[in-house]
XYZ file of C-alpha atoms in Angstrom:
348
model
C 196.973 188.118 271.500
C 198.335 184.771 270.344
C 197.768 183.560 266.817
C 194.907 181.079 266.802
C 195.465 179.760 263.277
C 198.792 178.376 262.053
C 197.441 176.468 259.037
C 197.223 178.036 255.558
C 194.526 180.655 254.906
C 191.073 179.058 254.566
C 189.598 179.416 251.084
C 185.987 178.976 252.215
C 183.891 179.455 255.309
C 183.964 182.540 257.559
C 186.122 185.580 256.805
C 188.899 185.095 259.366
C 192.354 186.396 260.241
C 195.322 184.581 261.766
C 194.116 185.468 265.269
C 190.828 183.646 264.747
C 188.653 186.754 264.580
C 185.602 186.310 262.344
C 184.597 189.376 260.325
C 180.840 189.606 259.800
C 180.450 193.415 259.880
C 181.067 195.243 256.589
C 181.538 199.029 256.721
C 181.020 200.633 253.304
C 182.074 204.217 252.605
C 179.883 205.605 249.821
C 181.728 208.917 249.441
C 184.569 210.877 251.017
C 182.665 214.154 250.608
C 181.008 215.888 253.555
C 178.887 218.991 254.066
C 180.362 219.765 257.497
C 183.947 220.735 258.279
C 184.456 219.306 261.772
C 187.709 220.546 263.261
C 188.749 217.038 264.351
C 188.244 215.631 260.841
C 189.166 218.039 258.035
C 190.357 221.585 257.317
C 187.907 224.451 256.767
C 188.503 224.435 253.014
C 187.772 220.722 252.719
C 189.970 218.143 251.007
C 190.857 216.929 247.538
C 187.963 214.549 246.932
C 188.327 211.167 245.247
C 187.836 211.683 241.462
C 184.463 210.374 240.289
C 185.920 207.785 237.845
C 187.696 206.149 240.800
C 184.481 205.630 242.760
C 182.711 202.304 242.624
C 179.673 202.239 240.376
C 176.351 200.994 241.739
C 176.780 197.684 239.927
C 180.320 197.234 241.277
C 179.250 198.012 244.826
C 176.243 195.710 244.672
C 178.417 192.904 243.337
C 180.882 193.291 246.213
C 178.058 193.325 248.751
C 176.710 190.114 247.228
C 180.121 188.444 247.404
C 180.491 189.585 251.014
C 177.120 188.228 252.101
C 176.869 185.027 250.063
C 180.514 183.895 249.996
C 182.151 185.474 253.064
C 179.447 185.365 255.714
C 178.789 189.090 256.134
C 175.701 189.575 258.333
C 175.799 193.346 258.960
C 176.307 196.195 256.492
C 176.802 199.787 257.608
C 176.903 202.621 255.080
C 179.199 205.506 255.982
C 181.031 208.424 254.347
C 182.259 211.131 254.409
C 178.559 211.841 254.541
C 176.522 209.024 252.962
C 173.424 211.209 252.514
C 175.418 213.032 249.820
C 175.289 209.818 247.780
C 172.220 210.211 245.573
C 172.035 206.451 245.103
C 171.831 205.726 248.849
C 168.249 204.412 248.789
C 169.101 202.195 245.816
C 172.103 200.546 247.493
C 170.153 200.121 250.739
C 167.421 198.350 248.772
C 170.015 196.195 247.010
C 171.508 195.192 250.359
C 168.052 194.392 251.730
C 167.404 192.127 248.731
C 170.419 189.923 249.496
C 169.856 186.488 250.975
C 170.501 185.839 253.735
C 169.379 189.398 254.418
C 171.976 191.415 256.340
C 171.181 193.926 259.076
C 171.504 197.369 257.463
C 172.638 200.506 259.278
C 173.717 204.044 258.419
C 176.103 206.508 260.070
C 175.302 210.099 259.128
C 175.646 213.685 260.299
C 171.892 214.042 259.858
C 171.855 216.902 257.348
C 169.084 216.088 254.902
C 167.850 213.128 256.936
C 164.525 214.862 257.650
C 163.661 214.597 253.945
C 164.865 211.029 253.398
C 164.235 209.068 256.596
C 160.960 207.585 255.373
C 162.384 206.557 251.994
C 165.397 204.950 253.649
C 163.210 202.872 255.949
C 161.067 201.866 252.969
C 164.244 200.796 251.162
C 165.224 198.543 254.060
C 167.325 200.583 256.491
C 167.099 199.094 259.985
C 169.202 201.295 262.245
C 170.910 204.665 262.279
C 173.732 206.445 264.084
C 173.711 210.241 263.958
C 176.858 212.202 264.696
C 176.127 214.998 267.184
C 178.774 216.328 269.559
C 176.717 218.897 271.463
C 173.247 220.432 271.698
C 174.806 223.841 272.346
C 174.239 225.672 269.062
C 177.299 227.907 269.406
C 179.572 224.949 270.229
C 178.094 222.970 267.337
C 178.805 225.785 264.891
C 182.332 226.208 266.242
C 183.162 222.501 265.912
C 181.511 221.852 262.540
C 182.121 225.327 261.054
C 178.437 225.274 260.047
C 175.375 226.587 261.922
C 173.234 223.519 261.191
C 172.213 222.133 264.598
C 168.451 222.573 263.937
C 168.775 220.460 260.769
C 170.447 217.623 262.686
C 167.760 217.692 265.375
C 165.067 217.613 262.675
C 166.776 214.590 261.126
C 166.817 212.737 264.432
C 163.131 213.453 264.940
C 162.316 212.239 261.423
C 164.282 209.015 261.986
C 162.271 208.317 265.130
C 158.964 209.017 263.357
C 160.000 206.726 260.501
C 160.410 203.871 262.981
C 164.186 203.459 263.037
C 165.363 201.743 266.210
C 167.587 201.966 268.021
C 168.703 205.511 267.222
C 172.247 206.067 268.435
C 173.964 209.430 268.796
C 177.738 209.520 268.311
C 179.632 212.340 270.061
C 183.356 212.828 269.461
C 185.341 214.312 272.343
C 186.611 217.368 270.493
C 188.840 219.585 272.682
C 186.069 222.202 272.670
C 183.584 219.788 274.257
C 183.062 220.171 278.007
C 181.610 217.872 280.630
C 178.531 220.094 280.642
C 178.106 219.501 276.892
C 178.113 215.747 277.448
C 175.692 215.902 280.392
C 173.253 218.069 278.436
C 173.565 215.814 275.385
C 172.944 212.726 277.514
C 169.855 214.286 279.061
C 168.623 215.230 275.578
C 169.079 211.631 274.387
C 167.479 210.047 277.444
C 164.394 212.247 277.081
C 163.904 211.087 273.492
C 164.918 207.443 273.777
C 168.172 207.850 271.847
C 171.334 206.025 272.917
C 174.386 208.252 273.410
C 177.853 206.938 272.560
C 180.827 209.180 273.384
C 183.907 208.517 271.240
C 187.516 209.262 272.127
C 189.329 211.322 269.524
C 191.475 209.137 267.304
C 194.496 209.915 265.087
C 192.475 210.064 261.875
C 192.268 213.812 261.266
C 193.324 215.116 257.851
C 195.757 217.661 259.308
C 197.480 215.166 261.642
C 197.076 217.431 264.678
C 195.794 214.717 267.001
C 197.397 214.591 270.445
C 196.851 212.036 273.165
C 195.757 214.666 275.705
C 193.400 216.512 273.351
C 189.837 216.553 274.673
C 188.300 214.966 277.753
C 189.430 211.499 278.755
C 187.284 208.588 279.868
C 187.714 209.285 283.584
C 186.761 212.947 283.173
C 183.665 212.018 281.207
C 182.541 209.508 283.815
C 183.149 212.045 286.593
C 181.021 214.661 284.815
C 178.171 212.243 284.119
C 178.227 210.665 287.584
C 177.865 214.122 289.123
C 174.325 214.209 287.611
C 173.354 210.560 287.173
C 173.959 207.178 288.770
C 175.746 204.755 286.441
C 176.236 201.016 286.678
C 177.788 198.734 284.120
C 175.341 197.130 281.716
C 175.458 193.377 282.467
C 174.641 192.484 278.861
C 177.623 190.730 277.235
C 179.526 193.244 275.100
C 180.602 190.844 272.367
C 182.216 192.724 269.491
C 180.441 196.018 270.236
C 182.878 198.949 270.387
C 181.066 200.744 273.220
C 181.427 199.980 276.913
C 177.906 200.529 278.264
C 176.447 201.859 281.487
C 172.830 201.864 282.651
C 171.760 205.385 283.589
C 169.651 206.047 286.685
C 168.475 209.331 288.136
C 168.718 209.233 291.918
C 169.458 205.693 293.107
C 170.247 202.763 290.830
C 168.045 200.594 293.050
C 165.053 202.920 293.028
C 163.849 202.900 289.439
C 164.079 201.391 286.012
C 167.117 202.752 284.126
C 166.430 205.839 282.027
C 168.540 204.386 279.244
C 172.125 203.505 278.376
C 175.283 205.530 277.981
C 178.344 204.269 276.128
C 181.974 205.199 275.751
C 184.016 204.048 272.766
C 187.559 204.274 274.116
C 189.569 203.117 271.116
C 192.747 204.741 272.399
C 192.722 204.212 276.159
C 190.827 200.888 276.229
C 191.353 199.189 272.849
C 188.945 196.414 271.912
C 190.880 195.052 268.944
C 190.739 191.478 270.232
C 187.019 191.233 269.452
C 186.954 193.325 266.267
C 184.685 191.854 263.570
C 184.891 194.632 260.954
C 186.029 194.668 257.356
C 186.017 198.004 255.511
C 185.369 198.933 251.888
C 186.277 202.449 250.766
C 184.332 204.439 248.189
C 187.067 203.749 245.629
C 186.967 199.991 246.129
C 189.804 199.316 248.573
C 189.559 196.763 251.375
C 191.027 197.895 254.696
C 191.382 195.274 257.408
C 191.710 197.906 260.156
C 190.658 201.523 260.554
C 194.337 202.360 261.121
C 195.824 200.107 258.468
C 198.694 201.462 256.379
C 197.855 199.042 253.555
C 194.847 198.442 251.318
C 193.777 195.743 248.863
C 192.412 196.937 245.522
C 189.155 195.179 244.615
C 188.182 197.881 242.120
C 191.046 196.900 239.828
C 189.961 193.265 239.957
C 186.376 194.228 239.134
C 187.403 196.354 236.171
C 189.867 193.787 234.853
C 187.189 191.110 234.585
C 187.960 189.001 237.672
C 185.346 186.412 238.577
C 183.651 186.195 241.975
C 185.984 183.482 243.232
C 189.070 185.594 242.511
C 187.600 188.623 244.264
C 186.566 186.457 247.210
C 190.102 185.116 247.660
C 191.634 188.610 247.404
C 189.248 189.800 250.111
C 190.121 186.800 252.273
C 193.840 187.475 251.829
C 193.391 191.105 252.846
C 191.709 190.137 256.116
C 194.018 187.181 256.824
C 196.939 189.573 257.473
C 195.086 191.797 259.941
C 197.318 192.771 262.863
C 196.538 191.989 266.483
C 195.767 195.630 267.255
C 195.748 199.145 265.855
C 199.049 200.041 267.520
C 198.094 203.601 268.529
C 199.859 203.149 271.850
C 203.047 201.767 270.283
C 206.030 204.135 270.017
C 206.395 203.379 266.289
C 202.733 204.089 265.422
C 202.244 206.021 262.188
C 198.925 207.700 261.438
C 197.320 206.409 258.224
C 197.529 208.630 255.153
C 193.772 208.544 254.622
C 191.696 210.663 257.024
C 188.514 209.328 258.577
C 186.350 210.975 255.916
C 188.036 208.877 253.217
C 187.942 205.595 255.163
C 184.451 205.499 256.628
C 183.368 205.040 260.227
């Protein structure tokens, strides 16, 4: 990727980097805590959580969202974790985001535990869309991967989200080494029957124990082979834009014989990077801006907030953080170093 901008960093207008990418999608981690212990994410005993005084307060978070939307052109906000449903103030920050003008699209990525109780309140607060993490509908496999026997609770959360009117409902499945092609086929059938959209995600080097290996879990070709043994797939002709998932239309029988049953996506961050169209900027629960999921550096907005910086100063610090974004994540480079923070402390 060639640098598209050689002039000095813009001090107004869209939130851009030196490669000309415009960042309109803000991912906000509300907490690093989680009530599952997925083997590809964290150890069984959990992690040392961020101390509470280091976390952004509601007022600090709302101020940063306002700066993002009104001064930097953010159009989409996604709340993540850890597990964002563990944040008691979730409905309040969703409502605050919905009150911003221009109103951003508001989404949530969750493991679904507790969603059955809160789906209606979240929609009432302004939540538009939801992604639920679910790697398998095999209860034994689910318990083995997450170290918790909570599959029925996740399924209840998905059902509640649908009844509350959230759409689309996307299911995110990580290709843990324990996941088989049969798991993915059964999960896809489950999603198609209920109108959910399945997205399968390659494992990435973001685990807390740094045990990731390139050949761990099924690869893209193996997944497609397993799915195509049961369904007919053809590429979705809809332009992909900045979406991370490569999509296929799913047919049962012949692709010419019926309307597609739904879509199936693969997010192949490792084998088919999509960094050139990335439009994401990330805010951690302790107020750090990360310009890439795999960045080794962060920019501290919390310190600026607590030292009395005005909106213009915070805006320029945020711009500077994104201006230096690299061309790609570098996973496939020989000198790649896994970030110190695990996924649970960065946000999805």
